[in-house]
Coordinates of C-alpha atoms in Angstrom, one line a residue:
X27 CA -47.2 259.4 95.0
X28 CA -49.6 256.7 95.8
X29 CA -47.3 254.1 94.0
X30 CA -44.4 255.1 96.0
X31 CA -46.4 254.5 99.3
X32 CA -47.8 251.1 98.1
X33 CA -44.1 250.2 97.2
X34 CA -42.5 251.2 100.2
X35 CA -43.7 248.7 102.9
X36 CA -41.3 245.5 103.0
X37 CA -41.8 242.5 105.0
X38 CA -40.2 242.9 108.6
X39 CA -37.3 240.6 109.5
X40 CA -39.0 240.1 112.8
X41 CA -42.2 238.5 111.0
X42 CA -40.5 235.6 109.0
X43 CA -39.7 236.3 105.2
X44 CA -35.8 236.0 104.4
X45 CA -34.8 235.9 108.2
X46 CA -35.5 232.4 108.7
X47 CA -34.0 231.2 105.3
X48 CA -30.7 232.9 106.4
X49 CA -30.6 231.4 109.7
X50 CA -31.1 228.0 107.9
X51 CA -28.3 229.0 105.7
X52 CA -26.2 230.1 108.2
X53 CA -26.6 226.6 110.4
X54 CA -25.7 224.8 107.0
X55 CA -22.8 226.7 106.8
X56 CA -21.5 226.2 110.1
X57 CA -22.0 222.5 110.0
X58 CA -20.1 222.1 106.8
X59 CA -17.3 224.3 108.3
X60 CA -17.4 221.9 111.3
X61 CA -17.1 218.8 108.8
X62 CA -14.2 220.3 106.8
X63 CA -12.3 221.1 110.3
X64 CA -12.8 217.4 111.3
X65 CA -11.9 216.0 107.8
X66 CA -8.8 218.6 107.8
X67 CA -7.9 217.4 111.4
X68 CA -8.5 213.7 110.6
X69 CA -6.3 213.9 107.4
X70 CA -3.5 215.6 109.2
X71 CA -3.8 212.8 111.8
X72 CA -3.6 210.1 108.8
X73 CA -0.6 211.9 107.4
X74 CA 1.2 211.8 110.5
X75 CA 0.1 208.1 111.9
X76 CA -0.2 206.4 108.9
X77 CA 3.6 205.5 108.5
X78 CA 3.7 204.4 112.2
X79 CA 0.7 202.0 111.7
X80 CA 2.0 200.5 108.3
X81 CA 5.5 199.8 110.2
X82 CA 4.0 198.7 113.6
X83 CA 3.5 195.2 113.0
X84 CA 7.1 194.7 112.1
X85 CA 8.1 196.4 115.7
X86 CA 5.5 194.1 117.5
X87 CA 6.8 191.2 115.9
X88 CA 10.3 192.2 116.7
X89 CA 9.5 193.0 120.2
X90 CA 7.6 189.5 120.8
X91 CA 10.0 187.3 118.9
X92 CA 13.4 189.3 119.1
X93 CA 13.7 191.8 121.9
X94 CA 11.8 189.8 124.7
X95 CA 13.9 186.6 123.8
X96 CA 17.2 188.8 123.9
X97 CA 16.3 190.3 127.3
X98 CA 15.1 186.8 128.7
X99 CA 18.3 185.0 127.6
X100 CA 20.5 187.8 129.2
X101 CA 18.5 187.4 132.5
X102 CA 18.9 183.4 132.1
X103 CA 22.6 183.9 131.7
X104 CA 23.1 184.9 135.5
X105 CA 21.3 181.9 136.8
X106 CA 21.9 178.3 137.1
X107 CA 18.5 177.3 135.8
X108 CA 17.9 173.7 134.1
X109 CA 15.6 173.0 131.3
X110 CA 13.7 170.2 133.2
X111 CA 13.0 172.9 136.0
X112 CA 12.8 176.2 135.1
X113 CA 11.3 177.4 138.5
X114 CA 14.5 176.2 140.3
X115 CA 16.8 179.3 139.9
X116 CA 19.8 180.1 141.6
X117 CA 21.8 183.5 140.9
X118 CA 25.3 182.9 140.1
X119 CA 26.3 186.2 138.8
X120 CA 29.1 186.1 136.1
X121 CA 30.0 182.3 136.7
X122 CA 28.4 181.3 133.5
X123 CA 30.7 183.7 131.6
X124 CA 33.7 182.9 133.5
X125 CA 33.1 179.1 133.2
X126 CA 32.7 179.5 129.5
X127 CA 36.3 181.2 129.3
X128 CA 37.7 178.1 130.9
X129 CA 35.9 175.6 128.9
X130 CA 38.0 174.1 126.2
X131 CA 34.9 172.9 124.4
X132 CA 33.7 176.5 123.9
X133 CA 37.3 177.5 122.3
X134 CA 37.4 174.3 120.3
X135 CA 33.6 175.3 119.0
X136 CA 34.9 178.8 118.3
X137 CA 37.8 177.6 116.4
X138 CA 35.8 175.2 114.4
X139 CA 33.3 178.0 113.6
X140 CA 36.3 180.3 112.4
X141 CA 38.0 177.5 110.3
X142 CA 34.6 176.4 108.6
X143 CA 33.4 180.0 108.1
X144 CA 36.8 180.7 106.3
X145 CA 36.9 177.4 104.3
X146 CA 33.3 178.1 103.0
X147 CA 33.1 182.0 102.5
X148 CA 36.5 182.5 100.4
X149 CA 35.7 180.0 98.0
X150 CA 31.9 180.8 97.8
X151 CA 32.4 184.5 97.4
X152 CA 35.3 183.9 94.7
X153 CA 33.1 181.6 92.6
X154 CA 30.2 184.0 92.9
X155 CA 32.3 186.9 91.5
X156 CA 33.2 184.9 88.7
X157 CA 29.9 183.6 87.9
X158 CA 28.3 187.1 88.1
X159 CA 31.1 188.3 85.8
X160 CA 30.3 185.7 83.4
X161 CA 26.4 186.0 83.6
X162 CA 26.9 189.9 83.3
X163 CA 27.8 189.2 79.6
X164 CA 25.2 188.3 77.0
X165 CA 24.9 184.5 77.0
X166 CA 22.3 182.4 75.5
X167 CA 20.0 181.2 77.9
X168 CA 21.2 183.6 80.6
X169 CA 17.6 184.1 82.2
X170 CA 17.8 180.1 82.8
X171 CA 21.1 180.2 84.3
X172 CA 20.2 183.1 86.5
X173 CA 17.0 181.3 87.8
X174 CA 19.1 178.1 88.2
X175 CA 21.5 179.8 90.5
X176 CA 18.7 180.2 93.1
X177 CA 17.8 176.3 93.0
X178 CA 20.3 175.6 95.7
X179 CA 19.3 178.5 98.0
X180 CA 15.7 177.6 97.5
X181 CA 16.6 174.0 98.8
X182 CA 16.1 173.1 102.2
X183 CA 19.0 172.5 104.5
X184 CA 18.0 168.9 105.4
X185 CA 17.7 167.7 101.6
X186 CA 20.9 169.1 100.8
X187 CA 22.7 167.8 103.9
X188 CA 21.3 164.5 103.2
X189 CA 22.7 164.2 99.5
X190 CA 25.8 165.6 100.5
X191 CA 26.2 163.1 103.4
X192 CA 25.6 160.3 100.8
X193 CA 28.1 161.6 98.6
X194 CA 30.7 162.0 101.2
X195 CA 30.0 158.2 102.5
X196 CA 33.0 156.2 103.3
X197 CA 32.4 153.0 101.5
X198 CA 29.9 154.1 98.5
X199 CA 30.2 157.8 98.4
X200 CA 30.6 159.5 95.1
X201 CA 33.7 161.7 96.3
X202 CA 35.5 158.7 97.4
X203 CA 34.6 156.9 94.2
X204 CA 36.0 159.9 92.2
X205 CA 39.2 160.0 94.1
X206 CA 39.6 156.2 93.6
X207 CA 39.8 156.7 90.0
X208 CA 42.3 159.6 90.1
X209 CA 44.7 157.5 92.0
X210 CA 43.6 157.5 95.6
X211 CA 43.3 154.0 96.9
X212 CA 42.4 154.7 100.6
X213 CA 39.0 155.7 101.3
X214 CA 38.7 158.9 103.4
X215 CA 36.2 158.8 106.4
X216 CA 34.9 162.3 106.0
X217 CA 33.3 162.4 109.4
X218 CA 36.0 161.0 111.3
X219 CA 39.0 163.5 110.4
X220 CA 39.2 167.2 111.6
X221 CA 39.9 168.5 108.1
X222 CA 37.9 166.4 106.1
X223 CA 34.5 166.7 108.3
X224 CA 35.2 170.8 108.2
X225 CA 35.6 170.5 104.3
X226 CA 32.7 168.2 103.9
X227 CA 30.3 170.5 105.9
X228 CA 31.9 173.8 104.1
X229 CA 31.1 172.2 100.6
X230 CA 27.4 172.1 101.8
X231 CA 27.3 175.7 102.5
X232 CA 29.5 176.6 99.3
X233 CA 26.8 174.8 97.2
X234 CA 23.7 176.4 99.0
X235 CA 24.8 180.1 99.1
X236 CA 27.0 180.7 95.9
X237 CA 24.3 181.2 93.8
X238 CA 22.7 183.6 96.3
X239 CA 25.8 185.8 96.1
X240 CA 26.2 185.4 92.4
X241 CA 22.7 187.4 91.9
X242 CA 23.9 190.0 94.5
X243 CA 27.3 190.5 92.5
X244 CA 25.2 190.4 89.3
X245 CA 22.8 193.0 90.3
X246 CA 25.7 195.2 91.2
X247 CA 27.6 194.5 88.1
X248 CA 24.7 195.9 86.3
X249 CA 24.6 199.1 87.8
X250 CA 28.1 199.7 86.8
X251 CA 28.0 202.7 84.0
X252 CA 28.6 201.0 80.7
X253 CA 30.5 204.2 79.8
X254 CA 33.5 202.9 82.2
X255 CA 33.9 199.7 80.1
X256 CA 33.7 201.6 76.8
X257 CA 36.5 203.7 78.0
X258 CA 38.6 200.8 79.1
X259 CA 38.1 199.0 76.1
X260 CA 39.2 202.2 74.1
X261 CA 42.2 202.0 75.9
X262 CA 42.9 198.6 75.1
X263 CA 42.1 196.8 78.1
X264 CA 41.2 193.2 77.8
X265 CA 38.2 191.6 79.9
X266 CA 40.3 190.6 82.7
X267 CA 41.8 193.8 82.9
X268 CA 38.4 195.5 82.9
X269 CA 37.0 193.1 85.5
X270 CA 40.3 193.8 87.7
X271 CA 40.2 197.6 87.6
X272 CA 36.7 198.7 86.5
X273 CA 34.4 195.8 88.0
X274 CA 36.1 194.8 91.4
X275 CA 36.8 198.6 92.7
X276 CA 33.0 199.4 91.8
X277 CA 31.8 196.4 93.7
X278 CA 33.8 197.1 97.0
X279 CA 30.7 198.1 99.1
X280 CA 28.9 195.1 97.7
X281 CA 31.7 192.7 98.4
X282 CA 32.3 193.8 101.9
X283 CA 28.6 193.4 102.3
X284 CA 28.5 190.0 101.4
X285 CA 31.6 189.2 103.3
X286 CA 30.0 190.4 106.5
X287 CA 26.7 188.5 105.7
X288 CA 28.7 185.4 104.9
X289 CA 30.6 185.8 108.2
X290 CA 27.3 186.2 110.1
X291 CA 25.9 183.1 108.7
X292 CA 29.0 181.1 109.5
X293 CA 29.1 182.3 113.0
X294 CA 25.4 181.0 113.5
X295 CA 26.2 177.9 111.3
X296 CA 23.9 174.9 112.7
X297 CA 21.7 173.0 110.3
X298 CA 24.6 171.6 108.1
X299 CA 27.0 170.2 110.5
X300 CA 24.1 169.0 112.9
X301 CA 22.4 166.8 110.2
X302 CA 25.9 165.8 108.8
X303 CA 27.0 164.5 112.2
X304 CA 23.9 162.1 112.2
X305 CA 23.0 160.6 115.7
X306 CA 24.5 163.0 118.2
X307 CA 24.9 165.4 115.9
X308 CA 24.9 168.2 118.3
X309 CA 28.5 167.0 119.3
X310 CA 30.1 167.6 115.9
X311 CA 31.6 164.3 115.7
X312 CA 32.9 161.8 118.2
X313 CA 35.9 164.2 119.2
X314 CA 34.1 167.5 118.6
X315 CA 35.9 168.0 115.3
X316 CA 33.5 169.9 113.4
X317 CA 31.0 171.5 116.5
X318 CA 30.3 174.9 115.8
X319 CA 29.3 177.5 118.4
X320 CA 25.9 177.0 117.2
X321 CA 26.0 173.2 118.1
X322 CA 27.6 173.7 121.3
X323 CA 24.8 176.0 122.4
X324 CA 22.3 173.3 121.4
X325 CA 24.3 170.6 123.3
X326 CA 24.5 172.9 126.6
X327 CA 21.0 173.6 126.4
X328 CA 18.8 171.0 124.8
X329 CA 21.0 167.9 125.2
X330 CA 22.6 168.6 128.9
X331 CA 19.5 170.8 130.1
X332 CA 21.7 173.7 131.0
X333 CA 19.7 176.5 130.0
X334 CA 22.0 179.3 132.0
X335 CA 25.1 178.2 130.2
X336 CA 23.4 178.2 126.8
X337 CA 22.3 181.5 127.4
X338 CA 25.8 182.8 128.2
X339 CA 26.8 181.1 125.1
X340 CA 24.1 182.8 123.2
X341 CA 25.3 186.1 124.5
X342 CA 28.6 185.3 123.6
X343 CA 27.8 184.6 120.0
X344 CA 25.7 188.1 119.9
X345 CA 28.8 189.9 121.1
X346 CA 30.9 188.3 118.5
X347 CA 28.4 189.4 115.9
X348 CA 28.6 193.0 117.2
X349 CA 32.3 193.0 117.0
X350 CA 31.9 191.9 113.4
X351 CA 29.5 194.8 112.9
X352 CA 31.9 197.3 114.2
X353 CA 34.3 196.0 111.8
X354 CA 32.4 196.2 109.0
X355 CA 31.6 199.8 109.9
X356 CA 35.2 200.8 110.1
X357 CA 36.0 198.9 106.9
X358 CA 33.1 200.6 105.2
X359 CA 34.3 204.0 106.5
X360 CA 37.7 203.3 105.1
X361 CA 36.5 202.3 101.7
X362 CA 34.6 205.7 101.5
X363 CA 37.3 207.7 102.4
X364 CA 39.6 205.7 99.9
X365 CA 37.1 206.3 97.1

């Protein structure tokens, strides 16, 4: 009985003992719970916000160097403003655009842009398709040839145009020398003629961009399933027939992509004709025979100082590119339906 009485008394929760330890443990658990809650909340913010943070530099640079110049150019196109005095503005509404429609030099530049683009794009893509077809087969030193295809693309516009200007020289050019050896006695003045100057400018574009398009076609060809070629070979198809009936149909989206990109590049053509023209290259020759839209814009804005007219030309080019993009969308939709 005495032993039961001595064992019965326990420490009161009000007088210390386990109670303080329970309070400390509970406080620690509360702190850990708050930490976990904040970590979980921070993790959710990180998951939701990190993608936007990673892509934000692009949108910031696009807004500063793409969107703002576009809006500022559109605003300037409705004013008569000179580059020498940007503060003196006169609102003229659609006058710059209506004047542009009546300007024969604008239509001449548009026609030159179209012809140079056609002369440069068609041979360029055909050559790129043929070269990619050759590189798609096992060749000795195929890696070397693939790397060599990018050398013209890596060459600067100024260096390439300088070399081609020397080659197309009237008296001592390599092209006239070669033509003389095959029976042409008359030296061609490549800058003076309309077609001759446009062919010379187009040759620079072809040399620079053929290798780039070749590698694009080569990458698309390597994605074609080999089973299709094996089936065609079992059916007795030659390499040419495999190329026509297997490779080209499978490359339709890629071909459409290169056509659109090359067309956009031709619309914005500036460096090659400007440097080929030499002094006063922005005029595109003495009779504006190879003046493109890019050169015409430069002449109006930075030679004649008519910033309002130059802005209207820039927006006309932009609308032309939108038209090309719309045609591209329609063709892509038609190709998807036809497959």
